[in-house]
């Protein structure tokens, strides 16, 4: 038969091992969570940097486009096209493409 001292020692040993296992599991959960949060924050910052760079490139392109189109900068516009002759078989119209097909 096991004595009281040995019984208490076994109980303490089991409680300590169980506690260590649970603390290890909790630490693993916390470590994984911190890792995932850090990854998400890093991706968010990367997205912000990429958007900032894209906006800067767009501003640069717009400035270059303005430099290549001096007529528009001075307010001059293209001459309006002549209206079609009476009895013409064709009518010229502007084609406007929409993204309605993408929404279906």
Short mmCIF file of N, CA and C in Angstrom, two decimals:
data_model
loop_
_atom_site.label_atom_id
_atom_site.label_comp_id
_atom_site.label_asym_id
_atom_site.label_seq_id
_atom_site.Cartn_x
_atom_site.Cartn_y
_atom_site.Cartn_z
N UNK A 1 0.84 -1.17 0.00
CA UNK A 1 0.00 0.00 0.00
C UNK A 1 0.88 1.24 0.00
N UNK A 2 0.41 2.28 -0.69
CA UNK A 2 1.16 3.52 -0.84
C UNK A 2 0.92 4.38 0.39
N UNK A 3 1.98 4.97 0.88
CA UNK A 3 1.85 5.84 2.04
C UNK A 3 1.32 7.21 1.65
N UNK A 4 0.94 7.99 2.68
CA UNK A 4 0.39 9.32 2.47
C UNK A 4 1.39 10.24 1.78
N UNK A 5 2.66 10.18 2.18
CA UNK A 5 3.69 11.04 1.58
C UNK A 5 3.85 10.74 0.09
N UNK A 6 3.93 9.45 -0.26
CA UNK A 6 4.12 9.07 -1.66
C UNK A 6 2.88 9.42 -2.49
N UNK A 7 1.72 9.29 -1.90
CA UNK A 7 0.47 9.66 -2.59
C UNK A 7 0.44 11.15 -2.89
N UNK A 8 0.83 11.96 -1.91
CA UNK A 8 0.87 13.42 -2.11
C UNK A 8 1.93 13.80 -3.15
N UNK A 9 3.09 13.10 -3.11
CA UNK A 9 4.15 13.36 -4.09
C UNK A 9 3.65 13.07 -5.49
N UNK A 10 2.95 11.95 -5.69
CA UNK A 10 2.41 11.60 -7.01
C UNK A 10 1.37 12.63 -7.47
N UNK A 11 0.53 13.08 -6.55
CA UNK A 11 -0.48 14.09 -6.87
C UNK A 11 0.19 15.39 -7.32
N UNK A 12 1.19 15.84 -6.57
CA UNK A 12 1.91 17.06 -6.92
C UNK A 12 2.62 16.90 -8.26
N UNK A 13 3.21 15.74 -8.49
CA UNK A 13 3.90 15.47 -9.75
C UNK A 13 2.91 15.54 -10.92
N UNK A 14 1.75 14.94 -10.79
CA UNK A 14 0.74 14.96 -11.85
C UNK A 14 0.21 16.38 -12.08
N UNK A 15 -0.07 17.09 -10.99
CA UNK A 15 -0.56 18.47 -11.13
C UNK A 15 0.48 19.35 -11.80
N UNK A 16 1.75 19.19 -11.46
CA UNK A 16 2.81 19.98 -12.06
C UNK A 16 2.94 19.67 -13.55
N UNK A 17 2.92 18.40 -13.91
CA UNK A 17 3.02 18.00 -15.32
C UNK A 17 1.81 18.51 -16.10
N UNK A 18 0.63 18.37 -15.51
CA UNK A 18 -0.59 18.83 -16.18
C UNK A 18 -0.56 20.35 -16.35
N UNK A 19 -0.15 21.05 -15.32
CA UNK A 19 -0.05 22.51 -15.39
C UNK A 19 0.95 22.95 -16.46
N UNK A 20 2.10 22.27 -16.51
CA UNK A 20 3.12 22.61 -17.51
C UNK A 20 2.58 22.37 -18.92
N UNK A 21 1.85 21.27 -19.11
CA UNK A 21 1.28 20.96 -20.41
C UNK A 21 0.26 22.03 -20.82
N UNK A 22 -0.60 22.42 -19.91
CA UNK A 22 -1.61 23.45 -20.20
C UNK A 22 -0.97 24.82 -20.45
N UNK A 23 0.02 25.17 -19.66
CA UNK A 23 0.72 26.44 -19.87
C UNK A 23 1.41 26.42 -21.24
N UNK A 24 2.00 25.28 -21.61
CA UNK A 24 2.63 25.15 -22.93
C UNK A 24 1.61 25.31 -24.05
N UNK A 25 0.43 24.69 -23.89
CA UNK A 25 -0.62 24.83 -24.90
C UNK A 25 -1.09 26.28 -25.02
N UNK A 26 -1.26 26.94 -23.87
CA UNK A 26 -1.68 28.34 -23.88
C UNK A 26 -0.60 29.20 -24.54
N UNK A 27 0.66 28.94 -24.24
CA UNK A 27 1.76 29.69 -24.85
C UNK A 27 1.79 29.48 -26.36
N UNK A 28 1.51 28.26 -26.80
CA UNK A 28 1.46 27.98 -28.24
C UNK A 28 0.33 28.76 -28.90
N UNK A 29 -0.81 28.80 -28.25
CA UNK A 29 -1.95 29.55 -28.78
C UNK A 29 -1.60 31.03 -28.87
N UNK A 30 -1.02 31.57 -27.82
CA UNK A 30 -0.65 32.99 -27.80
C UNK A 30 0.41 33.27 -28.86
N UNK A 31 1.40 32.40 -28.98
CA UNK A 31 2.45 32.60 -29.97
C UNK A 31 1.86 32.60 -31.38
N UNK A 32 0.97 31.65 -31.67
CA UNK A 32 0.33 31.60 -32.99
C UNK A 32 -0.50 32.84 -33.27
N UNK A 33 -1.22 33.29 -32.25
CA UNK A 33 -2.05 34.48 -32.41
C UNK A 33 -1.19 35.71 -32.68
N UNK A 34 -0.13 35.87 -31.92
CA UNK A 34 0.77 37.01 -32.12
C UNK A 34 1.38 36.95 -33.52
N UNK A 35 1.74 35.76 -33.96
CA UNK A 35 2.32 35.58 -35.30
C UNK A 35 1.32 35.99 -36.37
N UNK A 36 0.07 35.54 -36.25
CA UNK A 36 -0.95 35.88 -37.24
C UNK A 36 -1.27 37.38 -37.24
N UNK A 37 -1.37 37.97 -36.06
CA UNK A 37 -1.65 39.40 -35.97
C UNK A 37 -0.50 40.19 -36.59
N UNK A 38 0.73 39.79 -36.30
CA UNK A 38 1.89 40.48 -36.87
C UNK A 38 1.89 40.37 -38.39
N UNK A 39 1.57 39.18 -38.91
CA UNK A 39 1.52 38.99 -40.36
C UNK A 39 0.45 39.89 -40.98
N UNK A 40 -0.73 39.96 -40.37
CA UNK A 40 -1.81 40.80 -40.91
C UNK A 40 -1.42 42.28 -40.89
N UNK A 41 -0.81 42.72 -39.81
CA UNK A 41 -0.38 44.12 -39.73
C UNK A 41 0.67 44.40 -40.79
N UNK A 42 1.61 43.48 -40.99
CA UNK A 42 2.63 43.65 -42.02
C UNK A 42 2.03 43.73 -43.41
N UNK A 43 1.04 42.86 -43.71
CA UNK A 43 0.38 42.91 -45.02
C UNK A 43 -0.40 44.21 -45.19
N UNK A 44 -1.01 44.69 -44.11
CA UNK A 44 -1.75 45.94 -44.17
C UNK A 44 -0.80 47.10 -44.50
N UNK A 45 0.33 47.13 -43.84
CA UNK A 45 1.32 48.19 -44.09
C UNK A 45 1.85 48.07 -45.52
N UNK A 46 2.10 46.84 -45.98
CA UNK A 46 2.55 46.64 -47.36
C UNK A 46 1.51 47.18 -48.35
N UNK A 47 0.23 46.89 -48.09
CA UNK A 47 -0.83 47.41 -48.96
C UNK A 47 -0.82 48.94 -48.97
N UNK A 48 -0.65 49.55 -47.81
CA UNK A 48 -0.63 51.00 -47.73
C UNK A 48 0.56 51.56 -48.51
N UNK A 49 1.72 50.92 -48.42
CA UNK A 49 2.90 51.38 -49.15
C UNK A 49 2.66 51.25 -50.65
N UNK A 50 2.09 50.11 -51.08
CA UNK A 50 1.83 49.91 -52.50
C UNK A 50 0.82 50.93 -53.03
N UNK A 51 -0.22 51.22 -52.23
CA UNK A 51 -1.20 52.22 -52.66
C UNK A 51 -0.56 53.60 -52.76
N UNK A 52 0.31 53.93 -51.82
CA UNK A 52 1.00 55.21 -51.85
C UNK A 52 1.90 55.31 -53.09
N UNK A 53 2.62 54.22 -53.39
CA UNK A 53 3.48 54.22 -54.57
C UNK A 53 2.65 54.31 -55.85
N UNK A 54 1.51 53.63 -55.89
CA UNK A 54 0.64 53.70 -57.07
C UNK A 54 0.08 55.10 -57.25
N UNK A 55 -0.29 55.75 -56.15
CA UNK A 55 -0.80 57.12 -56.23
C UNK A 55 0.29 58.07 -56.71
N UNK A 56 1.51 57.88 -56.24
CA UNK A 56 2.63 58.73 -56.68
C UNK A 56 2.90 58.51 -58.17
N UNK A 57 2.84 57.25 -58.62
CA UNK A 57 3.05 56.97 -60.04
C UNK A 57 1.93 57.58 -60.88
N UNK A 58 0.70 57.53 -60.38
CA UNK A 58 -0.43 58.12 -61.10
C UNK A 58 -0.26 59.63 -61.20
N UNK A 59 0.17 60.28 -60.12
CA UNK A 59 0.41 61.72 -60.16
C UNK A 59 1.52 62.06 -61.15
N UNK A 60 2.57 61.23 -61.16
CA UNK A 60 3.67 61.44 -62.10
C UNK A 60 3.19 61.28 -63.53
N UNK A 61 2.39 60.23 -63.79
CA UNK A 61 1.84 60.02 -65.13
C UNK A 61 0.93 61.16 -65.54
N UNK A 62 0.11 61.64 -64.62
CA UNK A 62 -0.79 62.75 -64.93
C UNK A 62 0.01 64.01 -65.26
N UNK A 63 1.07 64.25 -64.51
CA UNK A 63 1.90 65.43 -64.78
C UNK A 63 2.59 65.29 -66.14
N UNK A 64 3.07 64.10 -66.45
CA UNK A 64 3.72 63.88 -67.75
C UNK A 64 2.70 64.01 -68.87
N UNK A 65 1.48 63.55 -68.63
CA UNK A 65 0.43 63.65 -69.63
C UNK A 65 0.06 65.11 -69.89
N UNK A 66 0.01 65.91 -68.83
CA UNK A 66 -0.29 67.33 -68.98
C UNK A 66 0.81 68.03 -69.78
N UNK A 67 2.05 67.62 -69.59
CA UNK A 67 3.16 68.23 -70.30
C UNK A 67 3.12 67.90 -71.79
N UNK A 68 2.61 66.73 -72.14
CA UNK A 68 2.57 66.33 -73.54
C UNK A 68 1.36 66.86 -74.27
N UNK A 69 0.39 67.42 -73.57
CA UNK A 69 -0.82 67.96 -74.18
C UNK A 69 -0.92 69.46 -73.91
N UNK A 70 -0.12 70.29 -74.56
CA UNK A 70 -0.16 71.73 -74.28
C UNK A 70 -1.46 72.38 -74.75
N UNK A 71 -2.14 71.85 -75.78
CA UNK A 71 -3.39 72.44 -76.25
C UNK A 71 -4.46 72.41 -75.18
N UNK A 72 -4.55 71.30 -74.46
CA UNK A 72 -5.56 71.19 -73.40
C UNK A 72 -5.23 72.11 -72.23
N UNK A 73 -3.95 72.28 -71.98
CA UNK A 73 -3.55 73.14 -70.86
C UNK A 73 -3.90 74.59 -71.13
N UNK A 74 -3.88 75.01 -72.41
CA UNK A 74 -4.19 76.40 -72.73
C UNK A 74 -5.69 76.61 -72.92
N UNK A 75 -6.45 75.55 -72.85
CA UNK A 75 -7.90 75.69 -72.95
C UNK A 75 -8.42 75.50 -74.36
N UNK A 76 -7.55 75.19 -75.32
CA UNK A 76 -8.01 74.97 -76.69
C UNK A 76 -8.63 73.58 -76.79
N UNK A 77 -9.69 73.48 -77.56
CA UNK A 77 -10.35 72.20 -77.75
C UNK A 77 -10.33 71.84 -79.22
N UNK A 78 -10.62 70.58 -79.50
CA UNK A 78 -10.67 70.14 -80.89
C UNK A 78 -11.89 70.72 -81.56
N UNK A 79 -11.79 70.88 -82.86
CA UNK A 79 -12.93 71.37 -83.63
C UNK A 79 -14.00 70.29 -83.62
N UNK A 80 -15.25 70.72 -83.55
CA UNK A 80 -16.34 69.75 -83.54
C UNK A 80 -16.50 69.15 -84.93
N UNK A 81 -16.83 67.87 -85.00
CA UNK A 81 -16.98 67.25 -86.31
C UNK A 81 -18.20 67.81 -87.03
N UNK A 82 -18.11 67.77 -88.34
CA UNK A 82 -19.21 68.28 -89.14
C UNK A 82 -20.39 67.33 -89.03
N UNK A 83 -21.62 67.85 -89.03
CA UNK A 83 -22.78 66.97 -88.97
C UNK A 83 -22.88 66.17 -90.28
N UNK A 84 -23.47 64.96 -90.21
CA UNK A 84 -23.57 64.13 -91.41
C UNK A 84 -24.47 64.81 -92.45
N UNK A 85 -24.17 64.55 -93.69
CA UNK A 85 -24.96 65.11 -94.79
C UNK A 85 -26.35 64.50 -94.77
N UNK A 86 -27.31 65.28 -95.24
CA UNK A 86 -28.69 64.78 -95.28
C UNK A 86 -28.73 63.56 -96.18
N UNK A 87 -29.46 62.55 -95.75
CA UNK A 87 -29.60 61.33 -96.52
C UNK A 87 -28.43 60.38 -96.35
N UNK A 88 -27.54 60.64 -95.41
CA UNK A 88 -26.41 59.76 -95.19
C UNK A 88 -26.90 58.44 -94.60
N UNK A 89 -26.29 57.35 -95.01
CA UNK A 89 -26.73 56.03 -94.55
C UNK A 89 -26.17 55.69 -93.17
N UNK A 90 -25.16 56.39 -92.72
CA UNK A 90 -24.54 56.08 -91.45
C UNK A 90 -24.62 57.28 -90.51
N UNK A 91 -24.76 56.96 -89.25
CA UNK A 91 -24.75 57.99 -88.22
C UNK A 91 -23.57 57.70 -87.31
N UNK A 92 -22.75 58.71 -87.08
CA UNK A 92 -21.61 58.52 -86.18
C UNK A 92 -22.09 58.73 -84.76
N UNK A 93 -21.68 57.82 -83.88
CA UNK A 93 -22.07 57.92 -82.48
C UNK A 93 -20.89 57.48 -81.62
N UNK A 94 -20.84 58.03 -80.45
CA UNK A 94 -19.79 57.65 -79.50
C UNK A 94 -20.17 56.33 -78.87
N UNK A 95 -19.23 55.41 -78.78
CA UNK A 95 -19.47 54.11 -78.18
C UNK A 95 -19.00 54.19 -76.73
N UNK A 96 -19.91 53.86 -75.83
CA UNK A 96 -19.59 53.90 -74.41
C UNK A 96 -19.65 52.47 -73.88
N UNK A 97 -18.53 51.99 -73.38
CA UNK A 97 -18.48 50.64 -72.85
C UNK A 97 -18.76 50.69 -71.35
N UNK A 98 -19.60 49.78 -70.91
CA UNK A 98 -19.91 49.70 -69.47
C UNK A 98 -19.45 48.36 -68.95
N UNK A 99 -19.44 48.26 -67.65
CA UNK A 99 -19.04 47.00 -67.04
C UNK A 99 -20.25 46.20 -66.56
N UNK A 100 -21.37 46.37 -67.21
CA UNK A 100 -22.58 45.65 -66.81
C UNK A 100 -22.43 44.15 -66.95
N UNK A 101 -21.68 43.69 -67.96
CA UNK A 101 -21.49 42.25 -68.13
C UNK A 101 -20.72 41.67 -66.97
N UNK A 102 -19.83 42.43 -66.35
CA UNK A 102 -19.05 41.94 -65.23
C UNK A 102 -19.88 41.77 -63.97
N UNK A 103 -20.98 42.44 -63.89
CA UNK A 103 -21.81 42.39 -62.67
C UNK A 103 -22.74 41.18 -62.66
N UNK A 104 -22.93 40.55 -63.78
CA UNK A 104 -23.89 39.44 -63.86
C UNK A 104 -23.34 38.21 -63.24
#
